[in-house]
């Protein structure tokens, strides 16, 4: 199948028709794989797959702490009342 490269703002892209999107269950995102002179688009079925496992690993490594305080020391919370 031959399709044209189209201008999208300052970039260029591919337009996939509804039939292709439905046939390959492409929703919002695809995985782009560059392999042996080819570009492969693969549907992402679960964008957040295995996040729960990774979060548990972070907790075990004590790597799930905040990077900054959620309330700043000089913040006046009374002004929100």
PDB file of N, CA and C in Angstrom:
ATOM      1  N   UNK A   1       0.846  -1.163   0.000  1.00  0.00           N
ATOM      2  CA  UNK A   1       0.000   0.000   0.000  1.00  0.00           C
ATOM      3  C   UNK A   1       0.898   1.233   0.000  1.00  0.00           C
ATOM      4  N   UNK A   2       0.586   2.179  -0.821  1.00  0.00           N
ATOM      5  CA  UNK A   2       1.348   3.421  -0.885  1.00  0.00           C
ATOM      6  C   UNK A   2       0.496   4.548  -0.325  1.00  0.00           C
ATOM      7  N   UNK A   3       1.064   5.316   0.612  1.00  0.00           N
ATOM      8  CA  UNK A   3       0.357   6.482   1.146  1.00  0.00           C
ATOM      9  C   UNK A   3       1.301   7.681   1.114  1.00  0.00           C
ATOM     10  N   UNK A   4       0.734   8.858   1.094  1.00  0.00           N
ATOM     11  CA  UNK A   4       1.522  10.088   0.997  1.00  0.00           C
ATOM     12  C   UNK A   4       1.933  10.590   2.369  1.00  0.00           C
ATOM     13  N   UNK A   5       3.072  11.259   2.404  1.00  0.00           N
ATOM     14  CA  UNK A   5       3.510  11.981   3.587  1.00  0.00           C
ATOM     15  C   UNK A   5       2.854  13.356   3.508  1.00  0.00           C
ATOM     16  N   UNK A   6       2.203  13.784   4.593  1.00  0.00           N
ATOM     17  CA  UNK A   6       1.485  15.063   4.578  1.00  0.00           C
ATOM     18  C   UNK A   6       2.099  16.037   5.566  1.00  0.00           C
ATOM     19  N   UNK A   7       1.930  17.315   5.296  1.00  0.00           N
ATOM     20  CA  UNK A   7       2.425  18.367   6.177  1.00  0.00           C
ATOM     21  C   UNK A   7       1.455  18.535   7.341  1.00  0.00           C
ATOM     22  N   UNK A   8       2.005  18.567   8.558  1.00  0.00           N
ATOM     23  CA  UNK A   8       1.222  18.798   9.772  1.00  0.00           C
ATOM     24  C   UNK A   8       1.981  19.857  10.566  1.00  0.00           C
ATOM     25  N   UNK A   9       1.571  21.109  10.435  1.00  0.00           N
ATOM     26  CA  UNK A   9       2.303  22.204  11.074  1.00  0.00           C
ATOM     27  C   UNK A   9       3.702  22.282  10.506  1.00  0.00           C
ATOM     28  N   UNK A  10       4.709  22.265  11.396  1.00  0.00           N
ATOM     29  CA  UNK A  10       6.103  22.288  10.954  1.00  0.00           C
ATOM     30  C   UNK A  10       6.661  20.887  10.732  1.00  0.00           C
ATOM     31  N   UNK A  11       5.825  19.879  10.929  1.00  0.00           N
ATOM     32  CA  UNK A  11       6.260  18.486  10.796  1.00  0.00           C
ATOM     33  C   UNK A  11       5.591  17.835   9.595  1.00  0.00           C
ATOM     34  N   UNK A  12       5.835  16.572   9.445  1.00  0.00           N
ATOM     35  CA  UNK A  12       5.160  15.774   8.422  1.00  0.00           C
ATOM     36  C   UNK A  12       4.690  14.486   9.068  1.00  0.00           C
ATOM     37  N   UNK A  13       3.683  13.870   8.492  1.00  0.00           N
ATOM     38  CA  UNK A  13       3.149  12.668   9.089  1.00  0.00           C
ATOM     39  C   UNK A  13       2.443  11.790   8.076  1.00  0.00           C
ATOM     40  N   UNK A  14       1.898  10.700   8.588  1.00  0.00           N
ATOM     41  CA  UNK A  14       1.132   9.758   7.784  1.00  0.00           C
ATOM     42  C   UNK A  14      -0.324   9.851   8.206  1.00  0.00           C
ATOM     43  N   UNK A  15      -1.208   9.719   7.257  1.00  0.00           N
ATOM     44  CA  UNK A  15      -2.631   9.657   7.573  1.00  0.00           C
ATOM     45  C   UNK A  15      -3.084   8.225   7.350  1.00  0.00           C
ATOM     46  N   UNK A  16      -3.571   7.600   8.424  1.00  0.00           N
ATOM     47  CA  UNK A  16      -4.061   6.230   8.332  1.00  0.00           C
ATOM     48  C   UNK A  16      -5.578   6.261   8.253  1.00  0.00           C
ATOM     49  N   UNK A  17      -6.144   5.532   7.302  1.00  0.00           N
ATOM     50  CA  UNK A  17      -7.595   5.572   7.153  1.00  0.00           C
ATOM     51  C   UNK A  17      -8.298   4.748   8.233  1.00  0.00           C
ATOM     52  N   UNK A  18      -9.580   4.961   8.352  1.00  0.00           N
ATOM     53  CA  UNK A  18     -10.393   4.339   9.400  1.00  0.00           C
ATOM     54  C   UNK A  18     -10.305   2.814   9.364  1.00  0.00           C
ATOM     55  N   UNK A  19     -10.275   2.240   8.172  1.00  0.00           N
ATOM     56  CA  UNK A  19     -10.206   0.782   8.043  1.00  0.00           C
ATOM     57  C   UNK A  19      -8.947   0.229   8.690  1.00  0.00           C
ATOM     58  N   UNK A  20      -7.807   0.858   8.438  1.00  0.00           N
ATOM     59  CA  UNK A  20      -6.540   0.406   9.021  1.00  0.00           C
ATOM     60  C   UNK A  20      -6.580   0.578  10.536  1.00  0.00           C
ATOM     61  N   UNK A  21      -7.064   1.731  11.007  1.00  0.00           N
ATOM     62  CA  UNK A  21      -7.135   1.984  12.449  1.00  0.00           C
ATOM     63  C   UNK A  21      -7.983   0.937  13.155  1.00  0.00           C
ATOM     64  N   UNK A  22      -9.106   0.603  12.571  1.00  0.00           N
ATOM     65  CA  UNK A  22      -9.998  -0.396  13.174  1.00  0.00           C
ATOM     66  C   UNK A  22      -9.407  -1.800  13.094  1.00  0.00           C
ATOM     67  N   UNK A  23      -8.860  -2.152  11.925  1.00  0.00           N
ATOM     68  CA  UNK A  23      -8.319  -3.499  11.736  1.00  0.00           C
ATOM     69  C   UNK A  23      -7.197  -3.807  12.720  1.00  0.00           C
ATOM     70  N   UNK A  24      -6.343  -2.816  12.991  1.00  0.00           N
ATOM     71  CA  UNK A  24      -5.195  -3.034  13.867  1.00  0.00           C
ATOM     72  C   UNK A  24      -5.412  -2.471  15.275  1.00  0.00           C
ATOM     73  N   UNK A  25      -6.642  -2.086  15.569  1.00  0.00           N
ATOM     74  CA  UNK A  25      -7.024  -1.602  16.897  1.00  0.00           C
ATOM     75  C   UNK A  25      -6.112  -0.468  17.374  1.00  0.00           C
ATOM     76  N   UNK A  26      -5.872   0.491  16.498  1.00  0.00           N
ATOM     77  CA  UNK A  26      -5.052   1.645  16.839  1.00  0.00           C
ATOM     78  C   UNK A  26      -5.970   2.716  17.407  1.00  0.00           C
ATOM     79  N   UNK A  27      -5.670   3.143  18.638  1.00  0.00           N
ATOM     80  CA  UNK A  27      -6.500   4.149  19.317  1.00  0.00           C
ATOM     81  C   UNK A  27      -5.787   5.491  19.332  1.00  0.00           C
ATOM     82  N   UNK A  28      -5.045   5.761  20.381  1.00  0.00           N
ATOM     83  CA  UNK A  28      -4.408   7.061  20.559  1.00  0.00           C
ATOM     84  C   UNK A  28      -2.912   7.059  20.259  1.00  0.00           C
ATOM     85  N   UNK A  29      -2.251   5.946  20.539  1.00  0.00           N
ATOM     86  CA  UNK A  29      -0.796   5.899  20.400  1.00  0.00           C
ATOM     87  C   UNK A  29      -0.370   4.617  19.698  1.00  0.00           C
ATOM     88  N   UNK A  30       0.806   4.677  19.075  1.00  0.00           N
ATOM     89  CA  UNK A  30       1.443   3.488  18.507  1.00  0.00           C
ATOM     90  C   UNK A  30       2.894   3.463  18.980  1.00  0.00           C
ATOM     91  N   UNK A  31       3.473   2.294  18.999  1.00  0.00           N
ATOM     92  CA  UNK A  31       4.896   2.144  19.260  1.00  0.00           C
ATOM     93  C   UNK A  31       5.603   2.224  17.916  1.00  0.00           C
ATOM     94  N   UNK A  32       6.628   3.059  17.819  1.00  0.00           N
ATOM     95  CA  UNK A  32       7.388   3.217  16.583  1.00  0.00           C
ATOM     96  C   UNK A  32       8.701   2.469  16.747  1.00  0.00           C
ATOM     97  N   UNK A  33       8.941   1.508  15.852  1.00  0.00           N
ATOM     98  CA  UNK A  33      10.141   0.670  15.919  1.00  0.00           C
ATOM     99  C   UNK A  33      10.947   0.895  14.648  1.00  0.00           C
ATOM    100  N   UNK A  34      12.214   1.251  14.824  1.00  0.00           N
ATOM    101  CA  UNK A  34      13.128   1.418  13.684  1.00  0.00           C
ATOM    102  C   UNK A  34      13.987   0.168  13.623  1.00  0.00           C
ATOM    103  N   UNK A  35      13.851  -0.579  12.527  1.00  0.00           N
ATOM    104  CA  UNK A  35      14.508  -1.884  12.461  1.00  0.00           C
ATOM    105  C   UNK A  35      14.926  -2.222  11.033  1.00  0.00           C
ATOM    106  N   UNK A  36      16.207  -2.431  10.827  1.00  0.00           N
ATOM    107  CA  UNK A  36      16.740  -2.895   9.546  1.00  0.00           C
ATOM    108  C   UNK A  36      16.186  -2.129   8.351  1.00  0.00           C
ATOM    109  N   UNK A  37      16.283  -0.804   8.405  1.00  0.00           N
ATOM    110  CA  UNK A  37      15.824   0.016   7.291  1.00  0.00           C
ATOM    111  C   UNK A  37      14.317   0.102   7.161  1.00  0.00           C
ATOM    112  N   UNK A  38      13.581  -0.302   8.180  1.00  0.00           N
ATOM    113  CA  UNK A  38      12.119  -0.260   8.150  1.00  0.00           C
ATOM    114  C   UNK A  38      11.601   0.546   9.330  1.00  0.00           C
ATOM    115  N   UNK A  39      10.430   1.108   9.153  1.00  0.00           N
ATOM    116  CA  UNK A  39       9.707   1.740  10.250  1.00  0.00           C
ATOM    117  C   UNK A  39       8.476   0.894  10.501  1.00  0.00           C
ATOM    118  N   UNK A  40       8.341   0.405  11.722  1.00  0.00           N
ATOM    119  CA  UNK A  40       7.216  -0.456  12.088  1.00  0.00           C
ATOM    120  C   UNK A  40       6.351   0.284  13.102  1.00  0.00           C
ATOM    121  N   UNK A  41       5.053   0.344  12.844  1.00  0.00           N
ATOM    122  CA  UNK A  41       4.102   0.913  13.794  1.00  0.00           C
ATOM    123  C   UNK A  41       3.354  -0.240  14.441  1.00  0.00           C
ATOM    124  N   UNK A  42       3.355  -0.269  15.758  1.00  0.00           N
ATOM    125  CA  UNK A  42       2.668  -1.339  16.488  1.00  0.00           C
ATOM    126  C   UNK A  42       1.683  -0.701  17.455  1.00  0.00           C
ATOM    127  N   UNK A  43       0.421  -1.141  17.442  1.00  0.00           N
ATOM    128  CA  UNK A  43      -0.564  -0.582  18.378  1.00  0.00           C
ATOM    129  C   UNK A  43      -0.138  -0.805  19.821  1.00  0.00           C
ATOM    130  N   UNK A  44      -0.419   0.169  20.657  1.00  0.00           N
ATOM    131  CA  UNK A  44      -0.187   0.017  22.090  1.00  0.00           C
ATOM    132  C   UNK A  44      -1.523  -0.343  22.702  1.00  0.00           C
ATOM    133  N   UNK A  45      -1.607  -1.550  23.220  1.00  0.00           N
ATOM    134  CA  UNK A  45      -2.871  -2.021  23.764  1.00  0.00           C
ATOM    135  C   UNK A  45      -3.133  -1.466  25.156  1.00  0.00           C
ATOM    136  N   UNK A  46      -2.114  -1.434  25.980  1.00  0.00           N
ATOM    137  CA  UNK A  46      -2.258  -0.916  27.335  1.00  0.00           C
ATOM    138  C   UNK A  46      -1.074   0.014  27.598  1.00  0.00           C
ATOM    139  N   UNK A  47      -1.247   1.319  27.408  1.00  0.00           N
ATOM    140  CA  UNK A  47      -0.124   2.249  27.570  1.00  0.00           C
ATOM    141  C   UNK A  47       0.541   2.183  28.936  1.00  0.00           C
ATOM    142  N   UNK A  48      -0.194   1.808  29.973  1.00  0.00           N
ATOM    143  CA  UNK A  48       0.371   1.778  31.325  1.00  0.00           C
ATOM    144  C   UNK A  48       0.568   0.345  31.831  1.00  0.00           C
ATOM    145  N   UNK A  49       0.752  -0.569  30.909  1.00  0.00           N
ATOM    146  CA  UNK A  49       0.936  -1.967  31.266  1.00  0.00           C
ATOM    147  C   UNK A  49       2.129  -2.120  32.213  1.00  0.00           C
ATOM    148  N   UNK A  50       1.953  -2.908  33.252  1.00  0.00           N
ATOM    149  CA  UNK A  50       2.993  -3.246  34.230  1.00  0.00           C
ATOM    150  C   UNK A  50       3.421  -2.082  35.123  1.00  0.00           C
ATOM    151  N   UNK A  51       2.707  -0.942  35.095  1.00  0.00           N
ATOM    152  CA  UNK A  51       3.077   0.160  35.976  1.00  0.00           C
ATOM    153  C   UNK A  51       2.960  -0.247  37.438  1.00  0.00           C
ATOM    154  N   UNK A  52       1.943  -1.038  37.771  1.00  0.00           N
ATOM    155  CA  UNK A  52       1.745  -1.456  39.162  1.00  0.00           C
ATOM    156  C   UNK A  52       2.972  -2.222  39.668  1.00  0.00           C
ATOM    157  N   UNK A  53       3.508  -3.097  38.833  1.00  0.00           N
ATOM    158  CA  UNK A  53       4.702  -3.866  39.198  1.00  0.00           C
ATOM    159  C   UNK A  53       5.887  -2.933  39.420  1.00  0.00           C
ATOM    160  N   UNK A  54       6.047  -1.968  38.524  1.00  0.00           N
ATOM    161  CA  UNK A  54       7.165  -1.031  38.633  1.00  0.00           C
ATOM    162  C   UNK A  54       7.036  -0.149  39.870  1.00  0.00           C
ATOM    163  N   UNK A  55       5.808   0.265  40.199  1.00  0.00           N
ATOM    164  CA  UNK A  55       5.600   1.067  41.407  1.00  0.00           C
ATOM    165  C   UNK A  55       5.946   0.266  42.656  1.00  0.00           C
ATOM    166  N   UNK A  56       5.611  -1.015  42.670  1.00  0.00           N
ATOM    167  CA  UNK A  56       5.958  -1.864  43.818  1.00  0.00           C
ATOM    168  C   UNK A  56       7.472  -1.990  43.952  1.00  0.00           C
ATOM    169  N   UNK A  57       8.176  -2.119  42.830  1.00  0.00           N
ATOM    170  CA  UNK A  57       9.639  -2.176  42.867  1.00  0.00           C
ATOM    171  C   UNK A  57      10.214  -0.879  43.420  1.00  0.00           C
ATOM    172  N   UNK A  58       9.641   0.244  42.993  1.00  0.00           N
ATOM    173  CA  UNK A  58      10.096   1.538  43.499  1.00  0.00           C
ATOM    174  C   UNK A  58       9.935   1.599  45.015  1.00  0.00           C
ATOM    175  N   UNK A  59       8.796   1.125  45.522  1.00  0.00           N
ATOM    176  CA  UNK A  59       8.545   1.152  46.964  1.00  0.00           C
ATOM    177  C   UNK A  59       9.561   0.282  47.700  1.00  0.00           C
ATOM    178  N   UNK A  60       9.836  -0.892  47.182  1.00  0.00           N
ATOM    179  CA  UNK A  60      10.809  -1.776  47.822  1.00  0.00           C
ATOM    180  C   UNK A  60      12.208  -1.153  47.861  1.00  0.00           C
ATOM    181  N   UNK A  61      12.532  -0.353  46.851  1.00  0.00           N
ATOM    182  CA  UNK A  61      13.833   0.316  46.788  1.00  0.00           C
ATOM    183  C   UNK A  61      13.823   1.672  47.481  1.00  0.00           C
ATOM    184  N   UNK A  62      12.691   2.000  48.129  1.00  0.00           N
ATOM    185  CA  UNK A  62      12.521   3.303  48.790  1.00  0.00           C
ATOM    186  C   UNK A  62      12.760   4.453  47.802  1.00  0.00           C
ATOM    187  N   UNK A  63      12.297   4.251  46.590  1.00  0.00           N
ATOM    188  CA  UNK A  63      12.492   5.229  45.521  1.00  0.00           C
ATOM    189  C   UNK A  63      11.157   5.872  45.113  1.00  0.00           C
ATOM    190  N   UNK A  64      10.204   5.900  46.046  1.00  0.00           N
ATOM    191  CA  UNK A  64       8.898   6.456  45.714  1.00  0.00           C
ATOM    192  C   UNK A  64       8.596   7.728  46.523  1.00  0.00           C
ATOM    193  N   UNK A  65       9.641   8.406  46.950  1.00  0.00           N
ATOM    194  CA  UNK A  65       9.437   9.617  47.742  1.00  0.00           C
ATOM    195  C   UNK A  65       9.240  10.819  46.822  1.00  0.00           C
ATOM    196  N   UNK A  66       8.639  11.860  47.378  1.00  0.00           N
ATOM    197  CA  UNK A  66       8.429  13.084  46.610  1.00  0.00           C
ATOM    198  C   UNK A  66       9.768  13.741  46.308  1.00  0.00           C
ATOM    199  N   UNK A  67       9.880  14.342  45.145  1.00  0.00           N
ATOM    200  CA  UNK A  67      11.112  15.041  44.786  1.00  0.00           C
ATOM    201  C   UNK A  67      11.147  16.435  45.395  1.00  0.00           C
ATOM    202  N   UNK A  68       9.965  16.951  45.730  1.00  0.00           N
ATOM    203  CA  UNK A  68       9.889  18.249  46.405  1.00  0.00           C
ATOM    204  C   UNK A  68       8.692  18.211  47.347  1.00  0.00           C
ATOM    205  N   UNK A  69       8.710  19.035  48.359  1.00  0.00           N
ATOM    206  CA  UNK A  69       7.609  19.065  49.304  1.00  0.00           C
ATOM    207  C   UNK A  69       6.312  19.423  48.595  1.00  0.00           C
ATOM    208  N   UNK A  70       5.221  18.830  49.055  1.00  0.00           N
ATOM    209  CA  UNK A  70       3.936  19.134  48.422  1.00  0.00           C
ATOM    210  C   UNK A  70       3.359  20.450  48.920  1.00  0.00           C
ATOM    211  N   UNK A  71       3.851  20.972  50.051  1.00  0.00           N
ATOM    212  CA  UNK A  71       3.454  22.284  50.558  1.00  0.00           C
ATOM    213  C   UNK A  71       4.738  23.052  50.834  1.00  0.00           C
ATOM    214  N   UNK A  72       4.825  24.240  50.284  1.00  0.00           N
ATOM    215  CA  UNK A  72       6.008  25.056  50.488  1.00  0.00           C
ATOM    216  C   UNK A  72       5.959  25.704  51.862  1.00  0.00           C
ATOM    217  N   UNK A  73       7.116  25.883  52.481  1.00  0.00           N
ATOM    218  CA  UNK A  73       7.192  26.458  53.827  1.00  0.00           C
ATOM    219  C   UNK A  73       6.580  27.843  53.901  1.00  0.00           C
ATOM    220  N   UNK A  74       6.725  28.641  52.851  1.00  0.00           N
ATOM    221  CA  UNK A  74       6.215  30.022  52.888  1.00  0.00           C
ATOM    222  C   UNK A  74       4.790  30.161  52.343  1.00  0.00           C
ATOM    223  N   UNK A  75       4.145  29.062  52.088  1.00  0.00           N
ATOM    224  CA  UNK A  75       2.797  29.106  51.518  1.00  0.00           C
ATOM    225  C   UNK A  75       1.779  29.468  52.599  1.00  0.00           C
ATOM    226  N   UNK A  76       0.886  30.411  52.281  1.00  0.00           N
ATOM    227  CA  UNK A  76      -0.157  30.835  53.204  1.00  0.00           C
ATOM    228  C   UNK A  76      -1.444  30.145  52.819  1.00  0.00           C
ATOM    229  N   UNK A  77      -1.769  29.057  53.524  1.00  0.00           N
ATOM    230  CA  UNK A  77      -2.942  28.283  53.183  1.00  0.00           C
ATOM    231  C   UNK A  77      -4.238  28.984  53.597  1.00  0.00           C
ATOM    232  N   UNK A  78      -4.154  29.968  54.519  1.00  0.00           N
ATOM    233  CA  UNK A  78      -5.356  30.685  54.964  1.00  0.00           C
ATOM    234  C   UNK A  78      -6.011  31.473  53.829  1.00  0.00           C
ATOM    235  N   UNK A  79      -5.227  31.902  52.866  1.00  0.00           N
ATOM    236  CA  UNK A  79      -5.797  32.696  51.769  1.00  0.00           C
ATOM    237  C   UNK A  79      -6.761  31.871  50.913  1.00  0.00           C
ATOM    238  N   UNK A  80      -6.725  30.549  51.025  1.00  0.00           N
ATOM    239  CA  UNK A  80      -7.623  29.689  50.255  1.00  0.00           C
ATOM    240  C   UNK A  80      -8.964  29.472  50.956  1.00  0.00           C
ATOM    241  N   UNK A  81      -9.090  29.944  52.196  1.00  0.00           N
ATOM    242  CA  UNK A  81     -10.341  29.778  52.947  1.00  0.00           C
ATOM    243  C   UNK A  81     -11.303  30.904  52.693  1.00  0.00           C
TER     244      UNK A  81
END
